[in-house]
Amino acid sequence: MTVRHHVARLLGSLCALGAGAAFAADLVPVKIGVLNDRSGVYFDSTGEGSVVAARMAVEDFKPEAHGLKVEVVSADHQNKPDVGASVTRQWYDRDGVDAVFDVPTSSVALAIAQITKEKNKAFINSGGGTADLTGPACTPNTVHWTYDTAALANGTGKAMLKRGGKTWYFITADYAFGLALERDTKAVVEKNGGTVVGGVRTPFPNPDFSSFLLQAQASGAQVIGLADAGLDAANAIKQAHEFGIRQGGQKIAALLIAITDIHSLGLEVAQGLDFTASFYWDLNDGTRAFAERFEKRMPGKKPTSYQAGVYASTLHYLKAVAALHSAKDGAAVVAKMKEMPTDDPLFGKGTIRPDGRKIHPMYLFEAKAPSESKGAWDLYKVLETIPAEQAFRPMSEGGCPMVAGMTAK
């Protein structure tokens, strides 16, 4: 090979490197923060699994092919609004985070929604439950993806009433989520001919429900509604089983429970529980394929609905950012998310309403009996599919000031 050929090859390599560097410089930087409980009552149902789900979504989206360079960071809000607010402000002000995802614990979620609006970033909630995020506390910067307290009330509340559970007693976690879940379920119960005979509010978090369960048992209510979640819900169900409450004829309404909680309880304790959720790993080929990939990264775990919501919402967020070729204006990104129909392998096709509520079907599940289960995570059977338009509260009833006067569906 001549010197001239060597020089030509060297120049060609330098040009290629220069083009690659120029291409990398042209990529739009996007930074996503997954903020959740990594050490408390929701660590198993959100936690690291939600971070894994977000990273899977980024990989599946192939951001460089869309002109983006995406980074995912994470933090523990410890279920404390002040901690969550401090992390979020640091992320937005110092660390260049463009959007916050997940955020279980409604009191934290409500705080993040307001900070996000103030900073004009994007908040895509999956883990928090309060329907106020698309009601009085709605903002142009928030999307509420996976479920909410109104949908849980519509699903489990109505199902228990249909089965003869007309009188209710609530055991309610004393913070934003529990209070909203009791409120929304009580409204469904009373609207459909039921009666609330009493209730008690419990500390959050709380390891011992003995005295509260004994009060519920003494009330004689046909249904004891657990307006809590995570390890609190699991502890309450386990202790109710030990007291023989269900065996005595009273029904337990697990108003929010994750598959990780059912798995932890075991079907001997959980069998027969009815509950509402938007996702189950064994629903169809798409959910099963995702669960198989997820489990390779989280050995021995199947994804919860909250983690599935993080995956699906991250995908849709990135589609909107790619369409705008920018993540800097959070309200503009959220507006684009609402404009674009949603479509992913876990929730299928859907829409995001003007109030920020993501619309998709919900499912009424029952925990299987041990004899019905074919494996460690074969835990649910579908009792009913609740169509999207029936699952969530009508927009006209939510009180979102952004959509006042709009026709709602």
mmCIF file of C-alpha atoms in Angstrom:
data_model
loop_
_atom_site.group_PDB
_atom_site.id
_atom_site.type_symbol
_atom_site.label_atom_id
_atom_site.label_comp_id
_atom_site.label_asym_id
_atom_site.label_seq_id
_atom_site.Cartn_x
_atom_site.Cartn_y
_atom_site.Cartn_z
ATOM 1 C CA MET A 1 0.000 0.000 0.000
ATOM 2 C CA THR A 2 1.400 3.409 -0.985
ATOM 3 C CA VAL A 3 1.853 6.372 1.327
ATOM 4 C CA ARG A 4 -0.958 8.080 -0.598
ATOM 5 C CA HIS A 5 -3.324 5.207 0.265
ATOM 6 C CA HIS A 6 -2.363 5.360 3.953
ATOM 7 C CA VAL A 7 -3.044 9.086 4.025
ATOM 8 C CA ALA A 8 -6.393 8.605 2.283
ATOM 9 C CA ARG A 9 -7.477 5.952 4.785
ATOM 10 C CA LEU A 10 -6.367 8.099 7.703
ATOM 11 C CA LEU A 11 -8.297 11.098 6.374
ATOM 12 C CA GLY A 12 -11.347 8.893 5.849
ATOM 13 C CA SER A 13 -11.195 7.641 9.434
ATOM 14 C CA LEU A 14 -10.826 11.177 10.781
ATOM 15 C CA CYS A 15 -13.834 12.310 8.737
ATOM 16 C CA ALA A 16 -15.888 9.425 10.074
ATOM 17 C CA LEU A 17 -14.903 10.265 13.646
ATOM 18 C CA GLY A 18 -15.738 13.901 13.037
ATOM 19 C CA ALA A 19 -19.132 13.006 11.630
ATOM 20 C CA GLY A 20 -19.815 10.773 14.635
ATOM 21 C CA ALA A 21 -18.828 13.515 17.048
ATOM 22 C CA ALA A 22 -20.998 15.998 15.197
ATOM 23 C CA PHE A 23 -23.905 13.542 15.279
ATOM 24 C CA ALA A 24 -23.480 13.003 19.035
ATOM 25 C CA ALA A 25 -23.360 16.761 19.567
ATOM 26 C CA ASP A 26 -26.665 17.112 17.705
ATOM 27 C CA LEU A 27 -28.511 14.693 20.007
ATOM 28 C CA VAL A 28 -31.076 16.365 22.277
ATOM 29 C CA PRO A 29 -30.244 15.581 25.926
ATOM 30 C CA VAL A 30 -33.150 14.265 27.995
ATOM 31 C CA LYS A 31 -32.859 13.460 31.700
ATOM 32 C CA ILE A 32 -35.537 11.416 33.455
ATOM 33 C CA GLY A 33 -35.785 11.095 37.241
ATOM 34 C CA VAL A 34 -37.554 8.105 38.797
ATOM 35 C CA LEU A 35 -38.588 9.167 42.297
ATOM 36 C CA ASN A 36 -40.152 6.598 44.593
ATOM 37 C CA ASP A 37 -39.977 4.554 47.782
ATOM 38 C CA ARG A 38 -36.788 2.482 47.853
ATOM 39 C CA SER A 39 -36.774 1.580 51.536
ATOM 40 C CA GLY A 40 -40.320 1.616 52.961
ATOM 41 C CA VAL A 41 -43.791 0.140 52.490
ATOM 42 C CA TYR A 42 -43.769 0.540 48.676
ATOM 43 C CA PHE A 43 -40.169 -0.468 47.972
ATOM 44 C CA ASP A 44 -41.167 -3.822 46.475
ATOM 45 C CA SER A 45 -44.041 -2.601 44.317
ATOM 46 C CA THR A 46 -42.189 0.465 42.974
ATOM 47 C CA GLY A 47 -38.534 0.952 43.992
ATOM 48 C CA GLU A 48 -35.761 -0.411 41.801
ATOM 49 C CA GLY A 49 -38.279 -2.225 39.601
ATOM 50 C CA SER A 50 -39.622 1.111 38.379
ATOM 51 C CA VAL A 51 -36.099 2.281 37.538
ATOM 52 C CA VAL A 52 -35.538 -0.936 35.586
ATOM 53 C CA ALA A 53 -38.835 -0.409 33.756
ATOM 54 C CA ALA A 54 -37.861 3.142 32.768
ATOM 55 C CA ARG A 55 -34.492 1.973 31.452
ATOM 56 C CA MET A 56 -36.159 -0.818 29.485
ATOM 57 C CA ALA A 57 -38.439 1.767 27.877
ATOM 58 C CA VAL A 58 -35.473 3.947 26.940
ATOM 59 C CA GLU A 59 -33.683 0.989 25.365
ATOM 60 C CA ASP A 60 -36.793 -0.094 23.445
ATOM 61 C CA PHE A 61 -37.353 3.430 22.161
ATOM 62 C CA LYS A 62 -33.807 3.565 20.716
ATOM 63 C CA PRO A 63 -33.381 7.271 21.484
ATOM 64 C CA GLU A 64 -30.388 7.942 19.232
ATOM 65 C CA ALA A 65 -32.431 6.852 16.216
ATOM 66 C CA HIS A 66 -34.847 9.663 17.171
ATOM 67 C CA GLY A 67 -32.158 12.286 17.800
ATOM 68 C CA LEU A 68 -32.198 11.972 21.597
ATOM 69 C CA LYS A 69 -29.667 11.113 24.281
ATOM 70 C CA VAL A 70 -31.529 9.896 27.360
ATOM 71 C CA GLU A 71 -30.269 9.450 30.936
ATOM 72 C CA VAL A 72 -32.237 7.911 33.822
ATOM 73 C CA VAL A 73 -31.503 8.817 37.453
ATOM 74 C CA SER A 74 -33.320 7.767 40.616
ATOM 75 C CA ALA A 75 -33.845 8.680 44.268
ATOM 76 C CA ASP A 76 -35.754 7.627 47.388
ATOM 77 C CA HIS A 77 -38.404 10.070 48.655
ATOM 78 C CA GLN A 78 -38.892 7.999 51.852
ATOM 79 C CA ASN A 79 -42.667 8.610 51.588
ATOM 80 C CA LYS A 80 -42.094 12.134 52.931
ATOM 81 C CA PRO A 81 -43.366 15.197 51.029
ATOM 82 C CA ASP A 82 -40.500 17.399 52.246
ATOM 83 C CA VAL A 83 -37.872 14.884 51.124
ATOM 84 C CA GLY A 84 -39.561 14.416 47.759
ATOM 85 C CA ALA A 85 -39.847 18.167 47.256
ATOM 86 C CA SER A 86 -36.189 18.723 48.132
ATOM 87 C CA VAL A 87 -34.986 16.042 45.704
ATOM 88 C CA THR A 88 -37.226 17.370 42.938
ATOM 89 C CA ARG A 89 -36.064 20.960 43.328
ATOM 90 C CA GLN A 90 -32.431 19.838 43.252
ATOM 91 C CA TRP A 91 -33.096 17.723 40.169
ATOM 92 C CA TYR A 92 -34.779 20.598 38.341
ATOM 93 C CA ASP A 93 -32.550 23.458 39.497
ATOM 94 C CA ARG A 94 -29.110 21.851 39.584
ATOM 95 C CA ASP A 95 -29.092 18.460 37.909
ATOM 96 C CA GLY A 96 -30.902 19.154 34.654
ATOM 97 C CA VAL A 97 -33.756 16.672 35.105
ATOM 98 C CA ASP A 98 -36.550 17.288 32.594
ATOM 99 C CA ALA A 99 -39.261 14.971 33.936
ATOM 100 C CA VAL A 100 -40.109 13.061 37.117
ATOM 101 C CA PHE A 101 -41.743 9.616 36.930
ATOM 102 C CA ASP A 102 -43.517 7.174 39.271
ATOM 103 C CA VAL A 103 -43.891 8.857 42.732
ATOM 104 C CA PRO A 104 -46.030 6.599 44.898
ATOM 105 C CA THR A 105 -47.413 8.187 48.085
ATOM 106 C CA SER A 106 -50.041 10.752 47.137
ATOM 107 C CA SER A 107 -48.903 13.419 49.568
ATOM 108 C CA VAL A 108 -45.504 13.416 47.848
ATOM 109 C CA ALA A 109 -47.102 13.327 44.390
ATOM 110 C CA LEU A 110 -49.244 16.391 45.111
ATOM 111 C CA ALA A 111 -46.157 18.328 46.216
ATOM 112 C CA ILE A 112 -44.195 17.278 43.097
ATOM 113 C CA ALA A 113 -47.056 18.319 40.820
ATOM 114 C CA GLN A 114 -46.933 21.897 42.057
ATOM 115 C CA ILE A 115 -43.134 22.166 41.934
ATOM 116 C CA THR A 116 -43.168 20.755 38.402
ATOM 117 C CA LYS A 117 -45.682 23.352 37.281
ATOM 118 C CA GLU A 118 -43.613 26.115 38.902
ATOM 119 C CA LYS A 119 -40.463 24.947 37.069
ATOM 120 C CA ASN A 120 -42.301 24.091 33.813
ATOM 121 C CA LYS A 121 -41.051 20.513 33.755
ATOM 122 C CA ALA A 122 -43.084 17.305 33.251
ATOM 123 C CA PHE A 123 -44.504 15.016 35.951
ATOM 124 C CA ILE A 124 -45.700 11.586 34.809
ATOM 125 C CA ASN A 125 -47.204 9.794 37.792
ATOM 126 C CA SER A 126 -47.648 6.036 37.943
ATOM 127 C CA GLY A 127 -47.425 5.034 41.603
ATOM 128 C CA GLY A 128 -49.524 7.721 43.317
ATOM 129 C CA GLY A 129 -53.243 7.109 43.672
ATOM 130 C CA THR A 130 -55.127 10.278 44.524
ATOM 131 C CA ALA A 131 -57.574 11.283 41.818
ATOM 132 C CA ASP A 132 -56.980 14.896 42.880
ATOM 133 C CA LEU A 133 -53.985 14.894 40.506
ATOM 134 C CA THR A 134 -56.503 15.232 37.677
ATOM 135 C CA GLY A 135 -59.044 17.045 39.844
ATOM 136 C CA PRO A 136 -58.484 20.142 42.005
ATOM 137 C CA ALA A 137 -54.689 19.701 41.839
ATOM 138 C CA CYS A 138 -54.459 19.207 38.056
ATOM 139 C CA THR A 139 -51.803 21.170 36.162
ATOM 140 C CA PRO A 140 -50.739 21.510 32.502
ATOM 141 C CA ASN A 141 -47.535 19.673 33.444
ATOM 142 C CA THR A 142 -48.980 16.479 34.955
ATOM 143 C CA VAL A 143 -50.078 13.165 33.445
ATOM 144 C CA HIS A 144 -51.618 10.517 35.724
ATOM 145 C CA TRP A 145 -51.005 7.189 34.031
ATOM 146 C CA THR A 146 -51.738 3.879 35.743
ATOM 147 C CA TYR A 147 -54.745 4.107 38.089
ATOM 148 C CA ASP A 148 -56.405 6.412 40.603
ATOM 149 C CA THR A 149 -58.641 6.233 43.642
ATOM 150 C CA ALA A 150 -61.792 6.879 41.600
ATOM 151 C CA ALA A 151 -61.061 3.902 39.318
ATOM 152 C CA LEU A 152 -60.377 1.646 42.319
ATOM 153 C CA ALA A 153 -63.672 2.714 43.878
ATOM 154 C CA ASN A 154 -65.568 2.106 40.636
ATOM 155 C CA GLY A 155 -64.061 -1.360 40.314
ATOM 156 C CA THR A 156 -63.843 -2.917 43.763
ATOM 157 C CA GLY A 157 -66.576 -0.833 45.401
ATOM 158 C CA LYS A 158 -69.211 -1.713 42.817
ATOM 159 C CA ALA A 159 -68.136 -5.363 42.720
ATOM 160 C CA MET A 160 -68.545 -5.786 46.471
ATOM 161 C CA LEU A 161 -71.962 -4.125 46.354
ATOM 162 C CA LYS A 162 -73.104 -6.471 43.583
ATOM 163 C CA ARG A 163 -72.119 -9.393 45.798
ATOM 164 C CA GLY A 164 -74.276 -8.199 48.667
ATOM 165 C CA GLY A 165 -71.806 -6.072 50.603
ATOM 166 C CA LYS A 166 -74.143 -3.207 51.476
ATOM 167 C CA THR A 167 -72.714 -2.044 54.815
ATOM 168 C CA TRP A 168 -69.104 -0.823 55.010
ATOM 169 C CA TYR A 169 -66.498 0.044 57.620
ATOM 170 C CA PHE A 170 -63.246 1.720 56.514
ATOM 171 C CA ILE A 171 -59.739 1.264 57.856
ATOM 172 C CA THR A 172 -57.970 4.236 56.303
ATOM 173 C CA ALA A 173 -54.319 5.271 56.125
ATOM 174 C CA ASP A 174 -54.280 8.812 57.479
ATOM 175 C CA TYR A 175 -52.664 10.666 54.566
ATOM 176 C CA ALA A 176 -53.684 11.974 51.141
ATOM 177 C CA PHE A 177 -53.982 8.613 49.366
ATOM 178 C CA GLY A 178 -55.979 6.824 52.061
ATOM 179 C CA LEU A 179 -58.312 9.770 52.579
ATOM 180 C CA ALA A 180 -58.963 10.099 48.832
ATOM 181 C CA LEU A 181 -59.557 6.356 48.465
ATOM 182 C CA GLU A 182 -62.049 6.330 51.346
ATOM 183 C CA ARG A 183 -63.774 9.422 49.947
ATOM 184 C CA ASP A 184 -64.125 8.016 46.441
ATOM 185 C CA THR A 185 -65.195 4.546 47.576
ATOM 186 C CA LYS A 186 -67.703 5.959 50.054
ATOM 187 C CA ALA A 187 -69.245 7.995 47.231
ATOM 188 C CA VAL A 188 -69.639 4.862 45.091
ATOM 189 C CA VAL A 189 -71.071 2.846 47.991
ATOM 190 C CA GLU A 190 -73.666 5.469 48.890
ATOM 191 C CA LYS A 191 -74.573 6.221 45.270
ATOM 192 C CA ASN A 192 -75.321 2.535 44.714
ATOM 193 C CA GLY A 193 -77.489 1.987 47.783
ATOM 194 C CA GLY A 194 -74.891 1.010 50.371
ATOM 195 C CA THR A 195 -74.209 2.475 53.814
ATOM 196 C CA VAL A 196 -70.996 3.371 55.634
ATOM 197 C CA VAL A 197 -71.437 2.421 59.295
ATOM 198 C CA GLY A 198 -68.091 3.672 60.557
ATOM 199 C CA GLY A 199 -64.376 3.867 60.133
ATOM 200 C CA VAL A 200 -61.008 4.485 61.721
ATOM 201 C CA ARG A 201 -57.864 6.250 60.542
ATOM 202 C CA THR A 202 -54.503 4.636 61.063
ATOM 203 C CA PRO A 203 -50.941 5.971 61.190
ATOM 204 C CA PHE A 204 -48.860 5.709 58.008
ATOM 205 C CA PRO A 205 -46.939 3.481 57.828
ATOM 206 C CA ASN A 206 -48.329 1.078 60.402
ATOM 207 C CA PRO A 207 -47.208 -2.471 61.298
ATOM 208 C CA ASP A 208 -50.016 -3.421 63.714
ATOM 209 C CA PHE A 209 -53.710 -3.292 62.750
ATOM 210 C CA SER A 210 -55.027 -5.451 65.594
ATOM 211 C CA SER A 211 -57.089 -2.838 67.438
ATOM 212 C CA PHE A 212 -58.436 -1.342 64.196
ATOM 213 C CA LEU A 213 -59.510 -4.744 62.866
ATOM 214 C CA LEU A 214 -61.253 -5.587 66.136
ATOM 215 C CA GLN A 215 -63.224 -2.331 65.882
ATOM 216 C CA ALA A 216 -64.173 -3.178 62.303
ATOM 217 C CA GLN A 217 -65.185 -6.687 63.331
ATOM 218 C CA ALA A 218 -67.323 -5.345 66.172
ATOM 219 C CA SER A 219 -69.104 -2.945 63.798
ATOM 220 C CA GLY A 220 -70.838 -5.861 62.114
ATOM 221 C CA ALA A 221 -70.248 -4.299 58.693
ATOM 222 C CA GLN A 222 -70.536 -6.729 55.804
ATOM 223 C CA VAL A 223 -67.439 -5.227 54.134
ATOM 224 C CA ILE A 224 -64.249 -3.928 55.721
ATOM 225 C CA GLY A 225 -62.675 -1.547 53.220
ATOM 226 C CA LEU A 226 -58.888 -1.254 53.467
ATOM 227 C CA ALA A 227 -58.031 2.237 52.244
ATOM 228 C CA ASP A 228 -54.295 1.646 52.342
ATOM 229 C CA ALA A 229 -51.673 -0.102 50.212
ATOM 230 C CA GLY A 230 -48.293 -1.799 50.091
ATOM 231 C CA LEU A 231 -47.014 -3.491 53.225
ATOM 232 C CA ASP A 232 -49.748 -1.782 55.261
ATOM 233 C CA ALA A 233 -52.451 -3.521 53.226
ATOM 234 C CA ALA A 234 -50.586 -6.828 53.383
ATOM 235 C CA ASN A 235 -50.197 -6.572 57.160
ATOM 236 C CA ALA A 236 -53.885 -5.759 57.619
ATOM 237 C CA ILE A 237 -54.982 -8.703 55.457
ATOM 238 C CA LYS A 238 -52.633 -11.098 57.231
ATOM 239 C CA GLN A 239 -53.843 -9.998 60.668
ATOM 240 C CA ALA A 240 -57.497 -10.165 59.556
ATOM 241 C CA HIS A 241 -56.845 -13.764 58.531
ATOM 242 C CA GLU A 242 -55.327 -14.522 61.933
ATOM 243 C CA PHE A 243 -58.427 -13.086 63.643
ATOM 244 C CA GLY A 244 -60.727 -15.183 61.433
ATOM 245 C CA ILE A 245 -62.598 -12.117 60.190
ATOM 246 C CA ARG A 246 -63.283 -13.396 56.691
ATOM 247 C CA GLN A 247 -63.969 -16.880 58.032
ATOM 248 C CA GLY A 248 -66.606 -15.242 60.247
ATOM 249 C CA GLY A 249 -68.505 -13.938 57.234
ATOM 250 C CA GLN A 250 -67.225 -10.379 56.836
ATOM 251 C CA LYS A 251 -65.634 -9.501 53.484
ATOM 252 C CA ILE A 252 -62.316 -7.700 53.098
ATOM 253 C CA ALA A 253 -62.138 -5.165 50.263
ATOM 254 C CA ALA A 254 -58.477 -4.764 49.299
ATOM 255 C CA LEU A 255 -58.985 -1.408 47.629
ATOM 256 C CA LEU A 256 -55.379 -1.244 46.438
ATOM 257 C CA ILE A 257 -52.953 -4.130 46.472
ATOM 258 C CA ALA A 258 -49.987 -5.052 44.269
ATOM 259 C CA ILE A 259 -48.970 -8.452 42.965
ATOM 260 C CA THR A 260 -45.873 -8.287 45.160
ATOM 261 C CA ASP A 261 -48.161 -8.012 48.198
ATOM 262 C CA ILE A 262 -50.284 -10.998 47.122
ATOM 263 C CA HIS A 263 -47.111 -12.993 46.464
ATOM 264 C CA SER A 264 -45.767 -12.075 49.909
ATOM 265 C CA LEU A 265 -49.027 -13.015 51.645
ATOM 266 C CA GLY A 266 -49.386 -16.321 49.822
ATOM 267 C CA LEU A 267 -52.630 -17.623 48.346
ATOM 268 C CA GLU A 268 -53.559 -19.491 51.515
ATOM 269 C CA VAL A 269 -54.164 -16.067 53.075
ATOM 270 C CA ALA A 270 -55.024 -13.994 49.976
ATOM 271 C CA GLN A 271 -57.358 -16.416 48.161
ATOM 272 C CA GLY A 272 -60.730 -14.960 47.282
ATOM 273 C CA LEU A 273 -59.687 -11.317 47.658
ATOM 274 C CA ASP A 274 -61.234 -9.060 45.028
ATOM 275 C CA PHE A 275 -59.301 -6.006 43.837
ATOM 276 C CA THR A 276 -58.947 -3.678 40.859
ATOM 277 C CA ALA A 277 -55.828 -3.001 38.780
ATOM 278 C CA SER A 278 -54.865 -1.859 35.294
ATOM 279 C CA PHE A 279 -52.224 -4.503 34.575
ATOM 280 C CA TYR A 280 -51.302 -8.122 35.258
ATOM 281 C CA TRP A 281 -48.229 -9.785 33.836
ATOM 282 C CA ASP A 282 -50.199 -12.788 32.484
ATOM 283 C CA LEU A 283 -52.938 -10.899 30.609
ATOM 284 C CA ASN A 284 -51.674 -11.457 27.052
ATOM 285 C CA ASP A 285 -48.609 -12.163 24.915
ATOM 286 C CA GLY A 286 -47.350 -8.570 25.210
ATOM 287 C CA THR A 287 -47.520 -8.491 29.009
ATOM 288 C CA ARG A 288 -45.944 -11.935 29.296
ATOM 289 C CA ALA A 289 -43.031 -11.000 27.024
ATOM 290 C CA PHE A 290 -42.384 -7.841 29.047
ATOM 291 C CA ALA A 291 -42.567 -9.771 32.320
ATOM 292 C CA GLU A 292 -40.035 -12.315 31.070
ATOM 293 C CA ARG A 293 -37.569 -9.570 30.149
ATOM 294 C CA PHE A 294 -38.221 -7.724 33.415
ATOM 295 C CA GLU A 295 -37.574 -10.828 35.492
ATOM 296 C CA LYS A 296 -34.158 -11.297 33.884
ATOM 297 C CA ARG A 297 -33.192 -7.924 35.375
ATOM 298 C CA MET A 298 -35.130 -8.362 38.619
ATOM 299 C CA PRO A 299 -34.605 -12.073 39.344
ATOM 300 C CA GLY A 300 -37.585 -13.754 40.951
ATOM 301 C CA LYS A 301 -39.879 -10.739 40.406
ATOM 302 C CA LYS A 302 -42.803 -10.055 38.116
ATOM 303 C CA PRO A 303 -43.684 -6.419 37.324
ATOM 304 C CA THR A 304 -46.393 -4.599 39.249
ATOM 305 C CA SER A 305 -48.935 -2.342 37.572
ATOM 306 C CA TYR A 306 -46.992 0.718 38.802
ATOM 307 C CA GLN A 307 -43.778 -0.539 37.205
ATOM 308 C CA ALA A 308 -45.649 -1.354 34.001
ATOM 309 C CA GLY A 309 -47.021 2.193 34.063
ATOM 310 C CA VAL A 310 -43.521 3.628 34.324
ATOM 311 C CA TYR A 311 -42.457 1.625 31.264
ATOM 312 C CA ALA A 312 -45.454 2.628 29.150
ATOM 313 C CA SER A 313 -45.474 6.284 30.204
ATOM 314 C CA THR A 314 -41.731 6.635 29.602
ATOM 315 C CA LEU A 315 -42.212 5.329 26.054
ATOM 316 C CA HIS A 316 -44.993 7.812 25.366
ATOM 317 C CA TYR A 317 -43.082 10.706 26.925
ATOM 318 C CA LEU A 318 -40.092 9.998 24.690
ATOM 319 C CA LYS A 319 -42.334 9.895 21.617
ATOM 320 C CA ALA A 320 -43.600 13.379 22.500
ATOM 321 C CA VAL A 321 -40.087 14.724 23.164
ATOM 322 C CA ALA A 322 -38.883 13.294 19.846
ATOM 323 C CA ALA A 323 -41.800 14.922 18.024
ATOM 324 C CA LEU A 324 -40.899 18.310 19.542
ATOM 325 C CA HIS A 325 -37.139 17.657 19.399
ATOM 326 C CA SER A 326 -36.953 19.219 22.858
ATOM 327 C CA ALA A 327 -37.688 18.360 26.493
ATOM 328 C CA LYS A 328 -37.200 21.863 27.893
ATOM 329 C CA ASP A 329 -40.808 23.099 27.914
ATOM 330 C CA GLY A 330 -42.596 20.624 30.163
ATOM 331 C CA ALA A 331 -46.092 21.939 29.461
ATOM 332 C CA ALA A 332 -45.457 21.662 25.701
ATOM 333 C CA VAL A 333 -44.290 18.063 26.088
ATOM 334 C CA VAL A 334 -47.361 17.149 28.149
ATOM 335 C CA ALA A 335 -49.606 18.867 25.586
ATOM 336 C CA LYS A 336 -47.963 16.768 22.845
ATOM 337 C CA MET A 337 -48.494 13.622 24.936
ATOM 338 C CA LYS A 338 -52.199 14.455 25.127
ATOM 339 C CA GLU A 339 -52.347 15.156 21.403
ATOM 340 C CA MET A 340 -50.764 11.810 20.425
ATOM 341 C CA PRO A 341 -52.765 8.563 20.903
ATOM 342 C CA THR A 342 -51.035 6.175 23.291
ATOM 343 C CA ASP A 343 -50.029 2.703 22.134
ATOM 344 C CA ASP A 344 -47.781 0.241 23.950
ATOM 345 C CA PRO A 345 -47.618 -3.532 24.543
ATOM 346 C CA LEU A 346 -48.735 -3.341 28.186
ATOM 347 C CA PHE A 347 -51.829 -1.116 28.136
ATOM 348 C CA GLY A 348 -52.657 -1.189 24.424
ATOM 349 C CA LYS A 349 -54.198 1.797 22.677
ATOM 350 C CA GLY A 350 -55.478 4.710 24.720
ATOM 351 C CA THR A 351 -55.650 8.455 25.164
ATOM 352 C CA ILE A 352 -54.727 11.142 27.662
ATOM 353 C CA ARG A 353 -57.590 13.503 28.506
ATOM 354 C CA PRO A 354 -57.189 17.283 28.750
ATOM 355 C CA ASP A 355 -57.165 16.984 32.565
ATOM 356 C CA GLY A 356 -54.097 14.694 32.344
ATOM 357 C CA ARG A 357 -55.911 11.430 33.065
ATOM 358 C CA LYS A 358 -54.602 8.493 30.988
ATOM 359 C CA ILE A 359 -57.544 6.339 29.879
ATOM 360 C CA HIS A 360 -57.392 2.554 29.459
ATOM 361 C CA PRO A 361 -59.383 -0.480 30.679
ATOM 362 C CA MET A 362 -59.191 -1.599 34.297
ATOM 363 C CA TYR A 363 -59.672 -5.168 35.522
ATOM 364 C CA LEU A 364 -61.457 -6.676 38.470
ATOM 365 C CA PHE A 365 -59.281 -9.550 39.717
ATOM 366 C CA GLU A 366 -59.647 -12.264 42.307
ATOM 367 C CA ALA A 367 -56.734 -13.935 44.059
ATOM 368 C CA LYS A 368 -56.681 -17.613 43.117
ATOM 369 C CA ALA A 369 -57.038 -20.488 45.527
ATOM 370 C CA PRO A 370 -53.784 -22.412 46.051
ATOM 371 C CA SER A 371 -55.207 -25.342 44.094
ATOM 372 C CA GLU A 372 -55.806 -23.105 41.058
ATOM 373 C CA SER A 373 -52.266 -21.725 40.864
ATOM 374 C CA LYS A 374 -49.730 -23.312 38.513
ATOM 375 C CA GLY A 375 -46.683 -21.366 39.682
ATOM 376 C CA ALA A 376 -45.217 -18.878 42.136
ATOM 377 C CA TRP A 377 -46.602 -15.842 40.273
ATOM 378 C CA ASP A 378 -49.799 -17.424 38.897
ATOM 379 C CA LEU A 379 -51.921 -15.467 41.347
ATOM 380 C CA TYR A 380 -54.832 -13.679 39.629
ATOM 381 C CA LYS A 381 -57.913 -14.559 37.684
ATOM 382 C CA VAL A 382 -59.865 -11.942 35.750
ATOM 383 C CA LEU A 383 -63.447 -11.516 36.922
ATOM 384 C CA GLU A 384 -64.348 -8.541 34.762
ATOM 385 C CA THR A 385 -62.831 -6.141 32.251
ATOM 386 C CA ILE A 386 -63.998 -2.585 32.959
ATOM 387 C CA PRO A 387 -64.058 -0.544 29.727
ATOM 388 C CA ALA A 388 -61.900 2.568 29.718
ATOM 389 C CA GLU A 389 -64.837 4.943 29.444
ATOM 390 C CA GLN A 390 -66.433 3.378 32.546
ATOM 391 C CA ALA A 391 -63.314 2.823 34.624
ATOM 392 C CA PHE A 392 -62.394 6.416 35.399
ATOM 393 C CA ARG A 393 -64.326 9.359 36.808
ATOM 394 C CA PRO A 394 -65.883 11.605 34.128
ATOM 395 C CA MET A 395 -63.792 14.707 33.559
ATOM 396 C CA SER A 396 -66.814 16.898 34.352
ATOM 397 C CA GLU A 397 -66.921 15.498 37.904
ATOM 398 C CA GLY A 398 -63.253 15.947 38.765
ATOM 399 C CA GLY A 399 -63.068 19.658 39.479
ATOM 400 C CA CYS A 400 -59.975 20.273 37.358
ATOM 401 C CA PRO A 401 -59.855 24.057 36.827
ATOM 402 C CA MET A 402 -58.062 23.681 33.483
ATOM 403 C CA VAL A 403 -61.082 22.002 31.890
ATOM 404 C CA ALA A 404 -63.960 23.869 33.519
ATOM 405 C CA GLY A 405 -66.828 24.070 31.072
ATOM 406 C CA MET A 406 -65.423 21.455 28.677
ATOM 407 C CA THR A 407 -67.595 18.499 27.686
ATOM 408 C CA ALA A 408 -66.150 15.509 29.515
ATOM 409 C CA LYS A 409 -66.129 11.820 28.838
#
